Protein backbone atom coordinates (compact mmCIF):
# COMPACT_ATOMS: atom_id res chain seq x y z
CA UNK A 1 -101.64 -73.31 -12.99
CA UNK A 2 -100.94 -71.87 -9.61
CA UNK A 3 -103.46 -70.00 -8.24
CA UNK A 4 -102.61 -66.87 -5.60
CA UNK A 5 -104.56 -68.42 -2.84
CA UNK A 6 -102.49 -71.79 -2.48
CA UNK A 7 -99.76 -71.41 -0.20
CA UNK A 8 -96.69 -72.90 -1.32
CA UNK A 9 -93.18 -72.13 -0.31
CA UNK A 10 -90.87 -69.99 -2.96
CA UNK A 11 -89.76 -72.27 -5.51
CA UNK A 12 -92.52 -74.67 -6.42
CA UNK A 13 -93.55 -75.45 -9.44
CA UNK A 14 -96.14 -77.21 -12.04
CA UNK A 15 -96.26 -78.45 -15.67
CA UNK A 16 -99.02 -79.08 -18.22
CA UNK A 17 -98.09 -80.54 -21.67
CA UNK A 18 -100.53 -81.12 -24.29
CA UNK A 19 -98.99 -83.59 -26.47
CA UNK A 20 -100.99 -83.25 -29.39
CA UNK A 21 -100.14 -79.28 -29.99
CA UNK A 22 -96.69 -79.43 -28.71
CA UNK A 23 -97.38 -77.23 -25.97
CA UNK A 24 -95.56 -76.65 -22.37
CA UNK A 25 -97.77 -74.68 -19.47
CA UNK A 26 -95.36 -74.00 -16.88
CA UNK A 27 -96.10 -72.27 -13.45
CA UNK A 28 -93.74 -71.55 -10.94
CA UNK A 29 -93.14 -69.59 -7.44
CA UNK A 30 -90.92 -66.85 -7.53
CA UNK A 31 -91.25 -63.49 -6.10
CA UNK A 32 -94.86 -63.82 -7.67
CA UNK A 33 -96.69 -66.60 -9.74
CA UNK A 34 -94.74 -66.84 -12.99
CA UNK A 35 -96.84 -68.36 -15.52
CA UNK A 36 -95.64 -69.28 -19.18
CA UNK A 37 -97.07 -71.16 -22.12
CA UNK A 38 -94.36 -72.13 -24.96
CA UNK A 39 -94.47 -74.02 -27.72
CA UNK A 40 -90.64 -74.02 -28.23
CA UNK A 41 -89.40 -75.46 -25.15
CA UNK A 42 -89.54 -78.92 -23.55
CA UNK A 43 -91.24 -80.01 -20.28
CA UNK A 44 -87.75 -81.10 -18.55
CA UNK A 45 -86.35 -79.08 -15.57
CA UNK A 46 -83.19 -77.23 -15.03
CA UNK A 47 -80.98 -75.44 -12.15
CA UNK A 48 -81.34 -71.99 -11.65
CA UNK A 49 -80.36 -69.60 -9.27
CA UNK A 50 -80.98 -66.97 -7.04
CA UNK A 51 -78.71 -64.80 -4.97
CA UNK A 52 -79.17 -64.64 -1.45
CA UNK A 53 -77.27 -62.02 0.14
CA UNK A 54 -73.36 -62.70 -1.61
CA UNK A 55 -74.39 -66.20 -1.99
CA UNK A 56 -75.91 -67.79 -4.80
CA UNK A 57 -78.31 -70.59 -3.91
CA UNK A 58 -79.17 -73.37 -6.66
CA UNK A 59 -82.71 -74.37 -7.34
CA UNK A 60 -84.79 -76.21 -9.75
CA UNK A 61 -86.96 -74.62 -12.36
CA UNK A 62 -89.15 -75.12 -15.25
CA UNK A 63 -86.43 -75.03 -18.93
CA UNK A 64 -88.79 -72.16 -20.02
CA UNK A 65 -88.57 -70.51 -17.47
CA UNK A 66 -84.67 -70.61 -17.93
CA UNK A 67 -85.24 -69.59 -21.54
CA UNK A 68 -87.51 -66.89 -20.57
CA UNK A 69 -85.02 -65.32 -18.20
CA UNK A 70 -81.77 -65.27 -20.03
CA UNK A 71 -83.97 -63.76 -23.43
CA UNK A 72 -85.82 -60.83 -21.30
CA UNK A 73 -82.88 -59.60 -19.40
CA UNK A 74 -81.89 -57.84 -22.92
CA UNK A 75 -85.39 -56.60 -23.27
CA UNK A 76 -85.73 -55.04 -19.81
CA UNK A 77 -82.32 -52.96 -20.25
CA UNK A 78 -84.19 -51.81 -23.86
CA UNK A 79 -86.81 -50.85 -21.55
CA UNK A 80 -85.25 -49.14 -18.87
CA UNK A 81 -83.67 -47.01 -22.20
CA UNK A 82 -86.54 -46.23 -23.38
CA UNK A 83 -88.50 -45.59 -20.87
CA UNK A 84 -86.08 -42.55 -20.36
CA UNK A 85 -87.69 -40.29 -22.94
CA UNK A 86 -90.54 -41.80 -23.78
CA UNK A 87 -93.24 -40.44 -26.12
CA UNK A 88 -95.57 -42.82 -26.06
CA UNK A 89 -95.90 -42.83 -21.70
CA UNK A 90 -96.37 -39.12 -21.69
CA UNK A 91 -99.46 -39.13 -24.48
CA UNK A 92 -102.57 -40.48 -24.74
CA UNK A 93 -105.01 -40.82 -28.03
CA UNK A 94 -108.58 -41.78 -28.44
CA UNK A 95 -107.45 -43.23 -31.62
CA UNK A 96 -104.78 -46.51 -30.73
CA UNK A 97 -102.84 -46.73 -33.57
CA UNK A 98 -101.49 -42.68 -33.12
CA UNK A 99 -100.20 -44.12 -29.58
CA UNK A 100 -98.66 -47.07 -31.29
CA UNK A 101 -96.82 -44.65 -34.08
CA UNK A 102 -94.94 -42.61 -30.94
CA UNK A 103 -94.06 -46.44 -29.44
CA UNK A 104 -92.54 -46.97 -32.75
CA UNK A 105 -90.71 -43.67 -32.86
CA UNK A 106 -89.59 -44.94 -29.05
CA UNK A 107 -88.27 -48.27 -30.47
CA UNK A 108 -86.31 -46.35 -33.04
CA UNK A 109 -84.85 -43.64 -30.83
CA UNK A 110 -83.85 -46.28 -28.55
CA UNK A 111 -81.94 -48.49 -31.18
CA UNK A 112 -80.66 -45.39 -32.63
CA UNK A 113 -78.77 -44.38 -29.13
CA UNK A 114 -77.35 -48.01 -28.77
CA UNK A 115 -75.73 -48.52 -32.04
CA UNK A 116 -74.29 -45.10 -31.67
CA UNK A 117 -73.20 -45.90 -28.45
CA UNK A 118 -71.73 -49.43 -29.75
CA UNK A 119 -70.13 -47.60 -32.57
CA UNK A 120 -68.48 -44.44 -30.74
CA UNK A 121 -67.25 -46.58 -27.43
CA UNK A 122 -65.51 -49.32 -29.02
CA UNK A 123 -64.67 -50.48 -25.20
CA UNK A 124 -68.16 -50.80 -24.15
CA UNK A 125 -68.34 -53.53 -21.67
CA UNK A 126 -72.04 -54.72 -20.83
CA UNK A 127 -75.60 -53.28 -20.20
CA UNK A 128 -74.10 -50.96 -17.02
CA UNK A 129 -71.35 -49.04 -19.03
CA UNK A 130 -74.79 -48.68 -21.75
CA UNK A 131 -76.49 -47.58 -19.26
CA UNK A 132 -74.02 -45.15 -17.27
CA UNK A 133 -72.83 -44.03 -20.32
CA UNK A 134 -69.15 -42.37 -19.84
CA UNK A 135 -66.12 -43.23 -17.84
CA UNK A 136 -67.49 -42.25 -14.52
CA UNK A 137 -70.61 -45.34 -15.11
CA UNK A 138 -72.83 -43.12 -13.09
CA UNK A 139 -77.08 -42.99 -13.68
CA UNK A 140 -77.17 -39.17 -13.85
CA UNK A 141 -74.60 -38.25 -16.07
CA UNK A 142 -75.83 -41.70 -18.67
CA UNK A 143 -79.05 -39.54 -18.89
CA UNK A 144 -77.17 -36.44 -19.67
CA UNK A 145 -75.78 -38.26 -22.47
CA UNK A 146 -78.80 -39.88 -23.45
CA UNK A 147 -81.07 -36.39 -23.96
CA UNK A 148 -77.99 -35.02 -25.51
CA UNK A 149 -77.94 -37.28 -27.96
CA UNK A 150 -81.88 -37.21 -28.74
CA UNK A 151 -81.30 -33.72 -28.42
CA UNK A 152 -78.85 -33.44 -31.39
CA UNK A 153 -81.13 -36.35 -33.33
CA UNK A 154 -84.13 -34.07 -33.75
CA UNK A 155 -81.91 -31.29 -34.20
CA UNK A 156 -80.39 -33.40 -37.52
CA UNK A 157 -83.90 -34.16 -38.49
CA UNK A 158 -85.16 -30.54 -38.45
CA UNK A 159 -82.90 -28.98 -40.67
CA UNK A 160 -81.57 -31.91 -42.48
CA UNK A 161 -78.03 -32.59 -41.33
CA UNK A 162 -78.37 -35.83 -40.88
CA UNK A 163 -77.75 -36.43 -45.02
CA UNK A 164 -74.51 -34.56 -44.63
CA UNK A 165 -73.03 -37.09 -41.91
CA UNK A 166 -70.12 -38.84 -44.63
CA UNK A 167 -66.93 -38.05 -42.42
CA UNK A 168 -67.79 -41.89 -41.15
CA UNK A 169 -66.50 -40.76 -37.69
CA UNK A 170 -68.79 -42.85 -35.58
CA UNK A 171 -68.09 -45.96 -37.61
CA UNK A 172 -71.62 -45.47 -39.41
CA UNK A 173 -71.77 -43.86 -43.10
CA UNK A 174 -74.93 -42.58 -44.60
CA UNK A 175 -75.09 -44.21 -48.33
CA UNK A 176 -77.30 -42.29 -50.37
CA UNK A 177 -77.49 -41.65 -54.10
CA UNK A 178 -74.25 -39.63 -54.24
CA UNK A 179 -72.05 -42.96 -53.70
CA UNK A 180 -70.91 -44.31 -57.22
CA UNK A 181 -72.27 -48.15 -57.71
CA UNK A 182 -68.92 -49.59 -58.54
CA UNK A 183 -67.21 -47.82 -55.35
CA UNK A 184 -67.66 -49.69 -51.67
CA UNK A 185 -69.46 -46.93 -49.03
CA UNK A 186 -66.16 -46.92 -47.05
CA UNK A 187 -63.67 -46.52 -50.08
CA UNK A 188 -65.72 -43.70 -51.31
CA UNK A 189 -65.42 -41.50 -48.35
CA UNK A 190 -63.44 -38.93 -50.01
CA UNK A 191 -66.14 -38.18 -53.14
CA UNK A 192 -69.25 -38.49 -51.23
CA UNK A 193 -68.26 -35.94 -48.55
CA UNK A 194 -67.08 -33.68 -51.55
CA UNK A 195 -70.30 -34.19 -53.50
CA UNK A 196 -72.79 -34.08 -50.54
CA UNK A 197 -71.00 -29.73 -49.68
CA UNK A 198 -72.80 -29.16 -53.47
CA UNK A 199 -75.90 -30.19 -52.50
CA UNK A 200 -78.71 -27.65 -51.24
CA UNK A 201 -80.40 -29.65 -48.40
CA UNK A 202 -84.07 -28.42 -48.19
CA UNK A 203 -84.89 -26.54 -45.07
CA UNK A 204 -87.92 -25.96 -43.45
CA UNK A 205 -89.64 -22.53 -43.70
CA UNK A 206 -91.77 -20.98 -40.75
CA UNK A 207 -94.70 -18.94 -42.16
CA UNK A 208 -97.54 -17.21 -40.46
CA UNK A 209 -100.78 -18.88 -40.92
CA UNK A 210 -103.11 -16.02 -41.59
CA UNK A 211 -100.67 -14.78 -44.17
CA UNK A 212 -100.31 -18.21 -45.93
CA UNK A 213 -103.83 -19.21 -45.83
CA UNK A 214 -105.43 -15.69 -45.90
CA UNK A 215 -108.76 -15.50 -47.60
CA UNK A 216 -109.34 -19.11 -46.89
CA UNK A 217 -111.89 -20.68 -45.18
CA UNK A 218 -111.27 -23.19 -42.02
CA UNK A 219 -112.47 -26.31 -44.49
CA UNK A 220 -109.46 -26.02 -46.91
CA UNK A 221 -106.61 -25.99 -44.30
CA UNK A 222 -104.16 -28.08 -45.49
CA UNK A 223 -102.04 -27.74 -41.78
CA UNK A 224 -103.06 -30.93 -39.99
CA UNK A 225 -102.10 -29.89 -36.77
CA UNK A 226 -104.36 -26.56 -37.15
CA UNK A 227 -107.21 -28.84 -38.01
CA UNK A 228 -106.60 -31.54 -35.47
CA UNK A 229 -106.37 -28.66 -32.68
CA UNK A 230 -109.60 -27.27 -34.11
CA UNK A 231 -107.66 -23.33 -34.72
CA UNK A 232 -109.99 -20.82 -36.08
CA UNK A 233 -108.88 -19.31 -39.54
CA UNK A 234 -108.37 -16.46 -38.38
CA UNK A 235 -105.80 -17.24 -35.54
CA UNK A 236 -102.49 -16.54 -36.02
CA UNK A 237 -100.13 -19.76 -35.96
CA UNK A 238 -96.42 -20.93 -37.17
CA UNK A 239 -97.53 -22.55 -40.65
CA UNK A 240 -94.82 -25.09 -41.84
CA UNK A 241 -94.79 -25.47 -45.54
């Protein structure tokens, strides 16, 4: 591999294969030391290139490193989406797997905004118009649109709309029990939107805590957020049944 004390101009590179374990090492000047070890790629060299200015200049490269490049452009524009409104950047647990349950929830949030985007912009033309967002393809107003939509997806998952979205006008249909097994999801718009206005959808229920749990002691708490943040019985707190 490279190391960051040799000085060699932008561009150069060096390859280790091990035969036996079908294994490339590749190491390469860029910007900084890119180093890669693949087990799917070859030891051959391509052309890249790199834009200069309005020009773009031709140079030689490791093939993984070609490979790497065109597969992690799609995973830095995830990135840059999630990073937005990130849970897991703006918390911190003792416990790692908490932190890795809000990274999750990230992951999800983030998938959820591009297949509604996908599905409601039929015309959607590339990672800029996901990221602008609306006609005008600017940064700020992509965010608006972004937290509105998060905005509206906890909204759905507090009171329970979300099982009540069967109009199919975003191109997406929830299929729950209330869809007949012989009928298609889309053919049995009509019946499932009728069935789903009889059904009571469970809301939530805000209680008092010293009300719901009065005349017991701290050890048989059943809120886990009053135990985790170590409340005294007899404080008064928003008890979620």
């Amino acid at each position: 591999m490279i190391q960051g004390s040799d000085e060699l101009a932008r561009g150069a590179m060096k390859q280790g294969v091990c035969v036996a374990k079908h294994i490339v090492a590749a190491s390469r000047v860029d910007g900084s030391i890119v180093n890669i070890v693949s087990n799917a790629d070859n030891s051959g060299t391509t052309t890249v290139y790199r834009r200069i200015k309005q020009e773009r200049v031709p140079c030689d490269a490791p093939t993984c490193v070609r490979e790497y490049n065109s597969a992690m452009q799609g995973v830095d524009r995830h990135n840059q989406l999630r990073g937005r409104l990130a849970l897991a950047d703006g918390h911190s647990f003792k416990i790692w797997h908490k932190k890795m349950a809000l990274a999750f929830i990230d992951i999800a949030r983030c998938n959820a905004y591009i297949c509604h985007q996908l599905a409601s912009i039929p015309e959607l033309n590339g990672e800029e118009d996901l990221l602008g967002g609306d006609e005008e393809g600017s940064a700020r107003s992509g965010r608006g649109k972004h937290r509105s939509f998060v905005a509206s997806l906890v909204r759905e998952m507090f009171d329970g709309s979300w099982s009540e979205s069967l109009d199919n006008d975003d191109c997406m249909l929830y299929t729950g029990s209330c869809t007949s097994s012989g009928i298609a999801p889309s053919s049995a718009e009509g019946e499932t939107e009728t069935k789903a206005t009889d059904q009571i959808v469970p809301n939530c229920v805000v209680r008092e805590s010293w009300l719901e749990l009065k005349g017991r002691s701290r050890a048989m708490r059943e809120c886990v957020v009053c135990r985790f943040e170590g409340r005294r019985p007899t404080q008064k707190t928003d008890y979620c049944r």
